[in-house]
XYZ file of C-alpha atoms in Angstrom:
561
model
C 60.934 12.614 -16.531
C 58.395 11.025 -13.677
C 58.701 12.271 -10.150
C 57.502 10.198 -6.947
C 58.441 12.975 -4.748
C 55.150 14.720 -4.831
C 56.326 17.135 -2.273
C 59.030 18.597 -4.350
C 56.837 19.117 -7.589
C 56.118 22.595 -8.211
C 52.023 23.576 -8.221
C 50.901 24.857 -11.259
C 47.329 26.141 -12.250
C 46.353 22.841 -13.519
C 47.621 20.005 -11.181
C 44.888 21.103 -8.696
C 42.652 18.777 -10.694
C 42.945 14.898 -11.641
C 44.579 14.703 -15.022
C 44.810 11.047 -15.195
C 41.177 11.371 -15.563
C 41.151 13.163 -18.623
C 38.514 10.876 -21.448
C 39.233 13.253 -24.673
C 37.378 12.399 -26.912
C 39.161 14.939 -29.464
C 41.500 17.754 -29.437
C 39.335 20.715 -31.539
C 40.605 23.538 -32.899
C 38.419 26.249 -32.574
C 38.726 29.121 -29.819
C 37.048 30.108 -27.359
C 36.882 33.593 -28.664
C 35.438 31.780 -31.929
C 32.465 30.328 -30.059
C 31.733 33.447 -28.267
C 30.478 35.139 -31.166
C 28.133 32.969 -31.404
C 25.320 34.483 -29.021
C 24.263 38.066 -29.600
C 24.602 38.987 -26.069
C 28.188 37.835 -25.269
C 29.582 41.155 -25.258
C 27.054 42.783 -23.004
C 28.113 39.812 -20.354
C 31.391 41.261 -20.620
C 30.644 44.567 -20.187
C 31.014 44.401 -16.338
C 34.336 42.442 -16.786
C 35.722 44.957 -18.896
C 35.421 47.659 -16.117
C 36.626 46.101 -13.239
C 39.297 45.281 -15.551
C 39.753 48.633 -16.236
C 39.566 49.570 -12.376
C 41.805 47.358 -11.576
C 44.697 48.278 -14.049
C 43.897 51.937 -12.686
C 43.907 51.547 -9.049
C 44.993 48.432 -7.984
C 47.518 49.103 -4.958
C 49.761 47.264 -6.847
C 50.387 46.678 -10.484
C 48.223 43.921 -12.218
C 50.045 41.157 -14.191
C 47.993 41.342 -17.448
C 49.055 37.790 -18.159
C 47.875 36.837 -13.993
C 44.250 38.621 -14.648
C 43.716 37.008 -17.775
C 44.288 33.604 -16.456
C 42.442 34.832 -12.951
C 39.463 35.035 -15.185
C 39.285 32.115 -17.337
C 39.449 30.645 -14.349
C 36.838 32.578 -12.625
C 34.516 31.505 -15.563
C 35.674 28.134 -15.260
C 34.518 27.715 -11.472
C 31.333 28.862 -11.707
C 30.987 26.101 -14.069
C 31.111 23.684 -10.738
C 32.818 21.308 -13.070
C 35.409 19.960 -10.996
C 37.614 18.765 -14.363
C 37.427 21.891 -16.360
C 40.742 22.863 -16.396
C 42.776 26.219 -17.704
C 46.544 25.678 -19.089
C 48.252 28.527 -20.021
C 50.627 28.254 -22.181
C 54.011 27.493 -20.243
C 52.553 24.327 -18.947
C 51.208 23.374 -22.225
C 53.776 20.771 -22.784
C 53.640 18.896 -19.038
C 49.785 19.214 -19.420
C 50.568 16.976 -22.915
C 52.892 15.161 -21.262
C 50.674 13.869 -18.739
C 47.822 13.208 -21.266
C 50.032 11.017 -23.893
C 52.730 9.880 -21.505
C 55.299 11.047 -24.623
C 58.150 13.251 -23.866
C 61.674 13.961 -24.707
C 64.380 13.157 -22.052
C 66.793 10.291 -21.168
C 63.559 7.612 -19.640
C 64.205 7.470 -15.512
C 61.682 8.185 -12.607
C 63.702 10.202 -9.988
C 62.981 11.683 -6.934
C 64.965 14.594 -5.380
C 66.523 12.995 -1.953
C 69.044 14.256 0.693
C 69.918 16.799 -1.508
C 70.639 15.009 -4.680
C 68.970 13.770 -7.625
C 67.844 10.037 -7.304
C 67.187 7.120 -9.888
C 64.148 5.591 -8.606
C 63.969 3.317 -11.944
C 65.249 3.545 -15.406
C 61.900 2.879 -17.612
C 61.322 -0.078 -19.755
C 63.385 0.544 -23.112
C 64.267 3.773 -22.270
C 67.915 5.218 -23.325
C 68.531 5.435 -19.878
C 68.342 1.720 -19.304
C 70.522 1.455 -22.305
C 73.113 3.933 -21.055
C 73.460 1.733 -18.331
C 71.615 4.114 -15.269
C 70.905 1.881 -12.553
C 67.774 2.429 -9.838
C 69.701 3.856 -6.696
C 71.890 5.613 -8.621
C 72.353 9.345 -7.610
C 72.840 11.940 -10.085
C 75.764 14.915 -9.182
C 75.928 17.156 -12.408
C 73.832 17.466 -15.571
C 75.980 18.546 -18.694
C 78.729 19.636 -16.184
C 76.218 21.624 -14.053
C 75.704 20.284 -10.516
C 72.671 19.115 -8.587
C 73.348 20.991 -5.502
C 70.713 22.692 -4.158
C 68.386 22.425 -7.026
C 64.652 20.982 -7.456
C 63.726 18.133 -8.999
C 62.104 20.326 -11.536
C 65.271 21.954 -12.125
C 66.778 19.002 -13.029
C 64.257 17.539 -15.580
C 65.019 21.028 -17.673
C 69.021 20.039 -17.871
C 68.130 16.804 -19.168
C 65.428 18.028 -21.418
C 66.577 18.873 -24.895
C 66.703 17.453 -28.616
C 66.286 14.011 -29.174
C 69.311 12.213 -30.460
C 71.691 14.495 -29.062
C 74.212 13.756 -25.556
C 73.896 14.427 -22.350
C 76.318 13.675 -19.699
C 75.881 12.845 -16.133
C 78.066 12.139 -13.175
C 76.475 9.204 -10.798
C 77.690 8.304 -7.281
C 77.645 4.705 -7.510
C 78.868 2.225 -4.548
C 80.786 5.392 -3.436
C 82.452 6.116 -6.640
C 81.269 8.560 -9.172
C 80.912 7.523 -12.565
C 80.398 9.165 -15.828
C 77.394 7.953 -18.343
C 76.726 9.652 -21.230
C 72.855 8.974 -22.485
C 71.275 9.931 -25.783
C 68.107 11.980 -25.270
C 65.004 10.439 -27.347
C 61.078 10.065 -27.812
C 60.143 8.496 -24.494
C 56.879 6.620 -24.505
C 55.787 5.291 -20.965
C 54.602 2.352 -21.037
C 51.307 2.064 -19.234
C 50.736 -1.875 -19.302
C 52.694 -3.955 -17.089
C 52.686 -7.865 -16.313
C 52.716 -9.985 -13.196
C 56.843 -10.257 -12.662
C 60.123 -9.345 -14.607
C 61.779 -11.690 -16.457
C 64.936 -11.794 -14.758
C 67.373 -11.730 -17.878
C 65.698 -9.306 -19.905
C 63.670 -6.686 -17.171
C 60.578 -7.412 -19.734
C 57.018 -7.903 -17.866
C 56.254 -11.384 -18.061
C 52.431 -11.980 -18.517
C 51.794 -15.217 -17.610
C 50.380 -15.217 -13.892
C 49.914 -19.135 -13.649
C 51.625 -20.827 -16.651
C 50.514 -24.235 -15.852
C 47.387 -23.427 -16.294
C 48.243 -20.407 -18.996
C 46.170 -17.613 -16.857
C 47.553 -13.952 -17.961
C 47.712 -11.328 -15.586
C 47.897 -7.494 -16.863
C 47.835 -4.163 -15.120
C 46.898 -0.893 -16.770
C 47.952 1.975 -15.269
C 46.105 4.334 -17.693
C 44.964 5.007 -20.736
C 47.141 6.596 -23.412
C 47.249 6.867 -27.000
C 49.613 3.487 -26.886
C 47.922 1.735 -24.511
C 45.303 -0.336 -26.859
C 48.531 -1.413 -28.893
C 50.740 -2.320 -25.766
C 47.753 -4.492 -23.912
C 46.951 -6.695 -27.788
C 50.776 -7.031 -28.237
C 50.963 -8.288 -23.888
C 47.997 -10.522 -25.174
C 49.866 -11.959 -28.763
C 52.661 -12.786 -26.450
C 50.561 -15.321 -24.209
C 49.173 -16.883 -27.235
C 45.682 -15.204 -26.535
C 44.829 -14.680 -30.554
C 45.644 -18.454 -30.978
C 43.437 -20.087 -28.456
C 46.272 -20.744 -26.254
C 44.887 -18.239 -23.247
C 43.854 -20.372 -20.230
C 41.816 -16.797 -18.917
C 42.773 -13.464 -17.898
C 43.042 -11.511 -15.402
C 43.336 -7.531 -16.136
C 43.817 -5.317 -13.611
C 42.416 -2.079 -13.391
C 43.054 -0.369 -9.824
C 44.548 2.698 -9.216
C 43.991 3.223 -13.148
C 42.035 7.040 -12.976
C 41.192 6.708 -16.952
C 42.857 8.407 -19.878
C 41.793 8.306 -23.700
C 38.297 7.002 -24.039
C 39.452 5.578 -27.692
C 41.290 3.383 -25.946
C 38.992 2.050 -23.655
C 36.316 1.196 -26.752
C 39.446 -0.795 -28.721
C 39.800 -2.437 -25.902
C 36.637 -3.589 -25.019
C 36.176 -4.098 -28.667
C 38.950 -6.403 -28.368
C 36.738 -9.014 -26.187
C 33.412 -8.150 -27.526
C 32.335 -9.886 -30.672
C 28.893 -7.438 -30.549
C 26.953 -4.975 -28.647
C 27.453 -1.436 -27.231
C 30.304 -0.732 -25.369
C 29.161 3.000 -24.378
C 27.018 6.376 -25.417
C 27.723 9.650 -25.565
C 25.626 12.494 -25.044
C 26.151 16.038 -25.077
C 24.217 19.314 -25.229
C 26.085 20.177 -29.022
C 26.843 17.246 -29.776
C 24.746 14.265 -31.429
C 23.772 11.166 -29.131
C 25.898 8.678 -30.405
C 26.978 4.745 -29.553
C 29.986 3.025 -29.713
C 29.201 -1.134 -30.914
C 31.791 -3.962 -30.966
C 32.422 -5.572 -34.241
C 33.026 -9.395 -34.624
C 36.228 -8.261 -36.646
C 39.501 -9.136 -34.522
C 37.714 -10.438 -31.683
C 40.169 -12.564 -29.505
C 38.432 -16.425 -28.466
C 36.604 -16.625 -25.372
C 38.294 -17.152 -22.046
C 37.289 -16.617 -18.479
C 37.798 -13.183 -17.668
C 38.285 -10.706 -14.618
C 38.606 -7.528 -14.394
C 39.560 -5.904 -11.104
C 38.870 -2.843 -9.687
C 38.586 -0.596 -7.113
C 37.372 3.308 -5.983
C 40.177 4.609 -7.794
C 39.231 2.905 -10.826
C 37.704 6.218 -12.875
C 36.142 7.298 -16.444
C 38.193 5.300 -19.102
C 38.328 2.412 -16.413
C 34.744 2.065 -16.015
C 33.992 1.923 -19.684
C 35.630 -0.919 -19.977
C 34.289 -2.813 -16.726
C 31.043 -1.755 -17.477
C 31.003 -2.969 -20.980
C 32.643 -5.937 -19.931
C 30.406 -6.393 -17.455
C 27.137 -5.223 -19.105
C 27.518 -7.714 -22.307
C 28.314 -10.854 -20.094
C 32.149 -11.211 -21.076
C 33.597 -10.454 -17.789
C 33.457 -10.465 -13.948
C 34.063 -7.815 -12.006
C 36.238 -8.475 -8.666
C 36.911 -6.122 -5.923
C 35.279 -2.807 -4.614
C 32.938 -0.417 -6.313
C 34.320 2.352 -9.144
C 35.143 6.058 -8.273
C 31.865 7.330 -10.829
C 33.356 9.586 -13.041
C 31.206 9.786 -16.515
C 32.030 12.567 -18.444
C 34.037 13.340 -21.180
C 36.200 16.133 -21.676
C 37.357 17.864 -24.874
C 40.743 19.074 -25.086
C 40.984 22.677 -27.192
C 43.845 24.902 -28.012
C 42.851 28.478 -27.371
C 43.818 31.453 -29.640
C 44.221 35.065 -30.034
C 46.128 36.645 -27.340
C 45.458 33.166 -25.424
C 47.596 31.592 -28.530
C 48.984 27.759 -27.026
C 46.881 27.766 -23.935
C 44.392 25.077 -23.611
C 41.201 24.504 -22.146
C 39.808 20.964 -20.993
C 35.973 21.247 -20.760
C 33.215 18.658 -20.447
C 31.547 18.900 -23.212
C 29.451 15.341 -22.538
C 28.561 12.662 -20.151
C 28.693 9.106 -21.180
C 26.675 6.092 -20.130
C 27.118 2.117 -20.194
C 25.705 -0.512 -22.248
C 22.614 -0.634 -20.012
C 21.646 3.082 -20.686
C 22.538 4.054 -16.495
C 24.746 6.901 -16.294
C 27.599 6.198 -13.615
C 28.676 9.734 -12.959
C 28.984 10.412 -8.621
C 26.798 13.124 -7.421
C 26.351 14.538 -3.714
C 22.917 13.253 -3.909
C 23.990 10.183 -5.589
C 22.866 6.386 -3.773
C 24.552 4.368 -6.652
C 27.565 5.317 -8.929
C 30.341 3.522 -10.888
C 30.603 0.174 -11.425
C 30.034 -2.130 -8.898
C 31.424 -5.393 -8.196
C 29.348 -8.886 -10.074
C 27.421 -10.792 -6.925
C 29.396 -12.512 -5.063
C 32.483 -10.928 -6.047
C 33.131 -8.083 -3.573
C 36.425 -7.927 -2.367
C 37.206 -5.151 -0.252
C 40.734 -4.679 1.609
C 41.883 -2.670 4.126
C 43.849 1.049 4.582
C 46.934 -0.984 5.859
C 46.285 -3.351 2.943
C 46.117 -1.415 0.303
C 49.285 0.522 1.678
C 51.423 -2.481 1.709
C 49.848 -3.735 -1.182
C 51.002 -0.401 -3.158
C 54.663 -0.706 -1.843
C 54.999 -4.007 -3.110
C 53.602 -3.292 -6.024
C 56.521 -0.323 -6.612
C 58.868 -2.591 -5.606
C 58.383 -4.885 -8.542
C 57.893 -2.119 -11.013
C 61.637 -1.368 -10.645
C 64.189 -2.639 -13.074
C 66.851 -4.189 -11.438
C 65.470 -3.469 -7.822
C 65.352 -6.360 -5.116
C 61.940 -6.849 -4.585
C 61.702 -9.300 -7.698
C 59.698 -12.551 -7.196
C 60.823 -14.301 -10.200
C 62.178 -18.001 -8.434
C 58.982 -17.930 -6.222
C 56.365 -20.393 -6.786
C 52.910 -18.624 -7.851
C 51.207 -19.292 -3.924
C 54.704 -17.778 -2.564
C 54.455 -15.151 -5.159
C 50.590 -13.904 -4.180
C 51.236 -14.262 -0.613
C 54.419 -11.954 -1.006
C 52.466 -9.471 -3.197
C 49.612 -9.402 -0.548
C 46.949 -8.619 -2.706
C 43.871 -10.177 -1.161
C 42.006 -9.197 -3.946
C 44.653 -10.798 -6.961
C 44.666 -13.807 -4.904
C 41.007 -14.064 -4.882
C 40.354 -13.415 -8.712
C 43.373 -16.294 -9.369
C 41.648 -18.676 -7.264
C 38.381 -17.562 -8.735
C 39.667 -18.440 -12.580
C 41.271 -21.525 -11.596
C 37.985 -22.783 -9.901
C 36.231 -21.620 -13.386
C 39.284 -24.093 -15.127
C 38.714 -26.884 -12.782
C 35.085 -27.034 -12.824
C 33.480 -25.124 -15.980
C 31.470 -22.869 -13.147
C 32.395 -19.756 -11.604
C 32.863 -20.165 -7.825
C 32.450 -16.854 -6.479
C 34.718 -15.482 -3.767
C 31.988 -14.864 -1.279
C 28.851 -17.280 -0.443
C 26.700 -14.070 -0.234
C 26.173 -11.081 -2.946
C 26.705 -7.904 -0.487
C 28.304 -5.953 -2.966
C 25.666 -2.942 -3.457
C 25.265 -2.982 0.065
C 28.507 -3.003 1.218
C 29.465 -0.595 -1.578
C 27.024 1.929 -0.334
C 28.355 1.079 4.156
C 31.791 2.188 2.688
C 30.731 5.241 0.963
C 28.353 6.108 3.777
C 31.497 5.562 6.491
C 33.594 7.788 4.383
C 31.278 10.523 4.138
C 30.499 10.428 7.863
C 34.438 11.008 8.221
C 34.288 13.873 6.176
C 31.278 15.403 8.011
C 32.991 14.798 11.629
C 36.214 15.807 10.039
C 34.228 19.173 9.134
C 32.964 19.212 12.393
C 36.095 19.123 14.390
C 37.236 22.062 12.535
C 34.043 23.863 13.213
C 34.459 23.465 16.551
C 38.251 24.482 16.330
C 37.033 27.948 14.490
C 34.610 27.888 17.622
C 37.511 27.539 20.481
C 39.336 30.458 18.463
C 35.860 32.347 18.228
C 35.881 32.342 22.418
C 39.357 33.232 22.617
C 39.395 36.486 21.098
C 35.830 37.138 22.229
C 37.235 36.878 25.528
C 40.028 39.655 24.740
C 37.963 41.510 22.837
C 35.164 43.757 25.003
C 31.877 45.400 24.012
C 33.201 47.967 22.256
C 35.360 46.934 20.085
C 32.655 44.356 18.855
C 30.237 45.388 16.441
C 26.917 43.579 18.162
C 25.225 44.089 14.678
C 27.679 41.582 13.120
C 26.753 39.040 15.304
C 23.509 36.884 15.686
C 22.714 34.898 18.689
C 19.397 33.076 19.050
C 19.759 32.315 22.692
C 21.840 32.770 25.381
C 24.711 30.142 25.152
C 24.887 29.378 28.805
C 21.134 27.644 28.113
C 20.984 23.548 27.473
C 18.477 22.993 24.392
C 19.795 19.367 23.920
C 16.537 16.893 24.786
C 14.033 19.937 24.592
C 11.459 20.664 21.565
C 11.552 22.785 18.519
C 8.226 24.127 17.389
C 7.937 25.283 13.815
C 5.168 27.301 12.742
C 4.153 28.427 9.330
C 3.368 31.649 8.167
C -0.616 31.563 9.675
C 0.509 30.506 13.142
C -0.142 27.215 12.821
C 1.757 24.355 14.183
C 3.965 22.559 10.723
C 6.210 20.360 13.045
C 7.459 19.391 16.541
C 10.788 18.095 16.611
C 12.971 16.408 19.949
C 16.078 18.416 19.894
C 18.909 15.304 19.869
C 22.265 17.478 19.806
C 23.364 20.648 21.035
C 24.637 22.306 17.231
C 21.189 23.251 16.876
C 21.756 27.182 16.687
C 24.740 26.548 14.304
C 22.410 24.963 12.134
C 19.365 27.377 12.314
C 21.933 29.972 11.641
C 22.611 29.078 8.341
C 18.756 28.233 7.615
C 18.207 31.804 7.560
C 15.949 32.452 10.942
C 16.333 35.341 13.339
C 15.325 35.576 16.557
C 11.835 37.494 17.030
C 11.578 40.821 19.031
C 9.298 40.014 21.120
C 9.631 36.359 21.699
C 6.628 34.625 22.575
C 6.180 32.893 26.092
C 4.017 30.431 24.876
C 5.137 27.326 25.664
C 4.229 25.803 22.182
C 7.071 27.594 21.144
């Protein structure tokens, strides 16, 4: 089952980190414990481990989980790694973990949401046997297999309707006020990550066509699973693309936070009749180069691709090869600069189904630049082609992302099947869409691309966005700083001298004194003069706190400083 209600899903050690980024490359089978052996001093490292393991079990106020402390230090190992997607799954959350990677599970095929204190059909999904059962969006589940939703989680609920595929199920719905029974056969559910511009009202199918006079596709990728190269070429056969018939394309790659890498090479493979289409490298692994063969190439047809800073990993492969070997124009805002690829390995031992995702290399584009996002990074991801920045508001992007939810369910009301195309984009309000569809029709009309802006300001503006951002986050650390300070005060002033220890705390001057628009003198070791700074702020001391200085004992009165 897929939840919306993130606020209702229960935490688990692994869905602190992005899983939608995951690029495996492979799942491997050897063990950690099997790699350990190979470096002689392995076991000395542990040696420490091992007894405050032991002290632990032995005094530990209260009694250790062996099962907790095992996981505590994987994890432990795992952070000082400062690899934000190295992940630890132990083994009861081995098969959401999978689930989230493939997007294949067994259950009845709806995405629910746990509301007033009752189960919720947001949407049956796209072939699913609930859609087949008859489950309608709006629909609110009582009882599971005679058991009642009352006061249970979401979670909860998901484990009634999980079972054996090909066997029953029976639910209770309260529909229009009236309950009715439904029994659904669980099966293999496959979501479906590729989606079109509209439904086609008779069947629910995605309809790909975005502008069928002048036969312009549109398709959205959500991510990238195992399925997903096979469900974007059959979208494609179904708008005549592998005939010639394809006016252009437009694919959309927002939102999408990557997946399986394989999938992004097939795909890009699927436009590119030559060239790279990334590299690998890794510290035990071979450098190595992925290459498009002229083999099942589709015809040439003006191409976007859109994207935005939640475009990651698997996402920017494809843009950037796109991009790099001429087939494609980028539209929109820069990439979120993920490029590294993790390996997903099954652990053994006592450790026996757990599973640790570890980046094991970083990949780069067809030009040879690296796109990974750094603290010290200037330039990441993939940026925009000139004169095709697009950037749209908070409030935009907001409404745009209702809308978009809206159409994605079956049998919902926010369907813009008997609108014209213009009505249709200026419904969806998706500045960006509307700008790539005028940008391939242009292309159509007059064999040249006419870009969306007069002026190339996409680096530029790329970098003023990222550069806003991060002065958010700094004042938004700030204002907590200066929250910690208020609190500081408050007990200082309820606290007195005594109960203070004064060598705990380090004051540089006298906090009644005004440095702000005086001078700072630094001085190196000799006495002599390095800088002399204007003092612009008044956070000075909070800063030469953590620079590691300490006031002298006898402080000079010279008035160099």
């Amino acid at each position: 089952m897929r939840k919306t209600d993130k606020h209702d899903r229960r935490r688990t050690p692994w869905t602190t980190k992005a899983l939608v980024g995951i690029l495996g490359l492979a799942v491997a089978g050897s063990s950690l414990a099997v790699a350990s052996r190979e470096a002689s001093n392995d076991y000395t490292l542990l040696d420490p481990v091992i007894d405050v393991l032991g002290l632990v079990r032995r005094y530990s106020v209260e009694p250790p989980s062996d099962e907790d402390l095992q996981a505590g230090a994987i994890r432990g190992l795992l952070e000082a790694l400062d690899d934000p997607y190295a992940t630890y799954v132990p083994p009861e959350f081995n098969e959401d973990f999978n689930k989230e990677l493939t997007g294949e599970y067994v259950g009845i095929g709806a995405e629910v949401v746990y509301r007033d204190n009752a189960l919720e059909i947001v949407t049956p999904l796209d072939g699913s046997p609930a859609l087949r059962a008859g489950i309608r969006a709006g629909d609110r589940v009582t009882s599971i297999a005679g058991q009642s939703t009352e006061g249970r989680t979401a979670d909860q609920c998901i484990e009634l309707l999980k079972g054996t595929p090909g066997t029953d199920v029976e639910l209770v719905v309260e529909r229009g006020g009236e309950l009715v029974p439904i029994v659904v056969e669980r099966g293999e559910i496959q979501t479906l990550s590729v989606r079109g511009f509209q439904r086609d009202p008779e069947t629910d199918e995605w309809r790909f066509l975005i502008d069928a006079d002048r036969e312009i596709a549109y398709v959205r990728l959500s991510r990238f699973t195992p399925s997903s190269y096979t469900e974007l070429r059959n979208a494609l056969r179904t708008v005549g693309a592998a005939r010639g018939d394809l006016g252009g394309l437009i694919l959309d790659l927002r939102f999408n936070g990557g997946g399986v890498l394989e999938g992004a090479v097939q795909m890009a493979d699927l436009f590119l009749d030559s060239g790279t289409i990334v590299s690998t490298r890794g510290r035990a692994y071979e450098d190595s180069a992925a290459s498009a063969r002229r083999s099942g190439t589709l015809p040439d047809f003006p191409m976007i691709v859109l994207i935005n800073g939640s475009s990651a990993s698997a996402s920017e492969v494809l843009a950037g090869a796109l991009q790099d070997n001429g087939r494609a124009k980028i539209l929109g805002t820069r990439s979120f600069g993920k490029g590294s690829v993790q390996t997903v390995r099954p652990l053994s031992g006592s450790a026996s189904g757990a599973i640790l995702k570890l980046t094991e290399q970083r990949y780069y584009l067809p030009s040879g630049r690296s796109i990974s996002r750094t603290d010290d990074s200037a330039e990441w991801g993939v940026d925009p082609s000139p004169g095709f920045f697009v950037s749209i508001t908070a409030d935009e992007t907001e409404d745009l992302l209702r809308i978009r939810r809206e159409q994605e369910i079956i049998g919902g009301d926010g369907n813009i099947d008997a609108m014209t195309l213009d009505e249709a984009l200026d419904a969806l309000a998706d500045p960006q869409l509307d700008a790539a569809v005028n940008s391939i029709r242009d292309r159509l009309e007059t064999g040249d691309w006419i870009t969306p802006r007069a002026e190339d300001v996409g680096f530029d503006q790329a970098a003023a966005e990222a550069l806003v951002e991060a002065r958010r986050a700094r004042e938004r650390l700030l204002r907590q700083i200066q929250r910690i300070d208020r609190r500081v005060r408050a007990i200082e002033s309820a606290a007195t001298d005594e109960t203070i220890d004064q060598g705990q705390i380090v004051d540089l001057w006298d906090d009644e004194i005004v440095v702000e628009g005086g001078e700072l003198v630094v001085r190196d070791a000799d006495g002599n003069i390095a800088a002399r700074l204007r003092i612009t702020g008044d956070n000075l001391e909070r800063w030469l706190l953590e620079a590691g200085v300490a006031p002298l004992d006898s402080p000079s009165d010279d008035s160099e400083g």
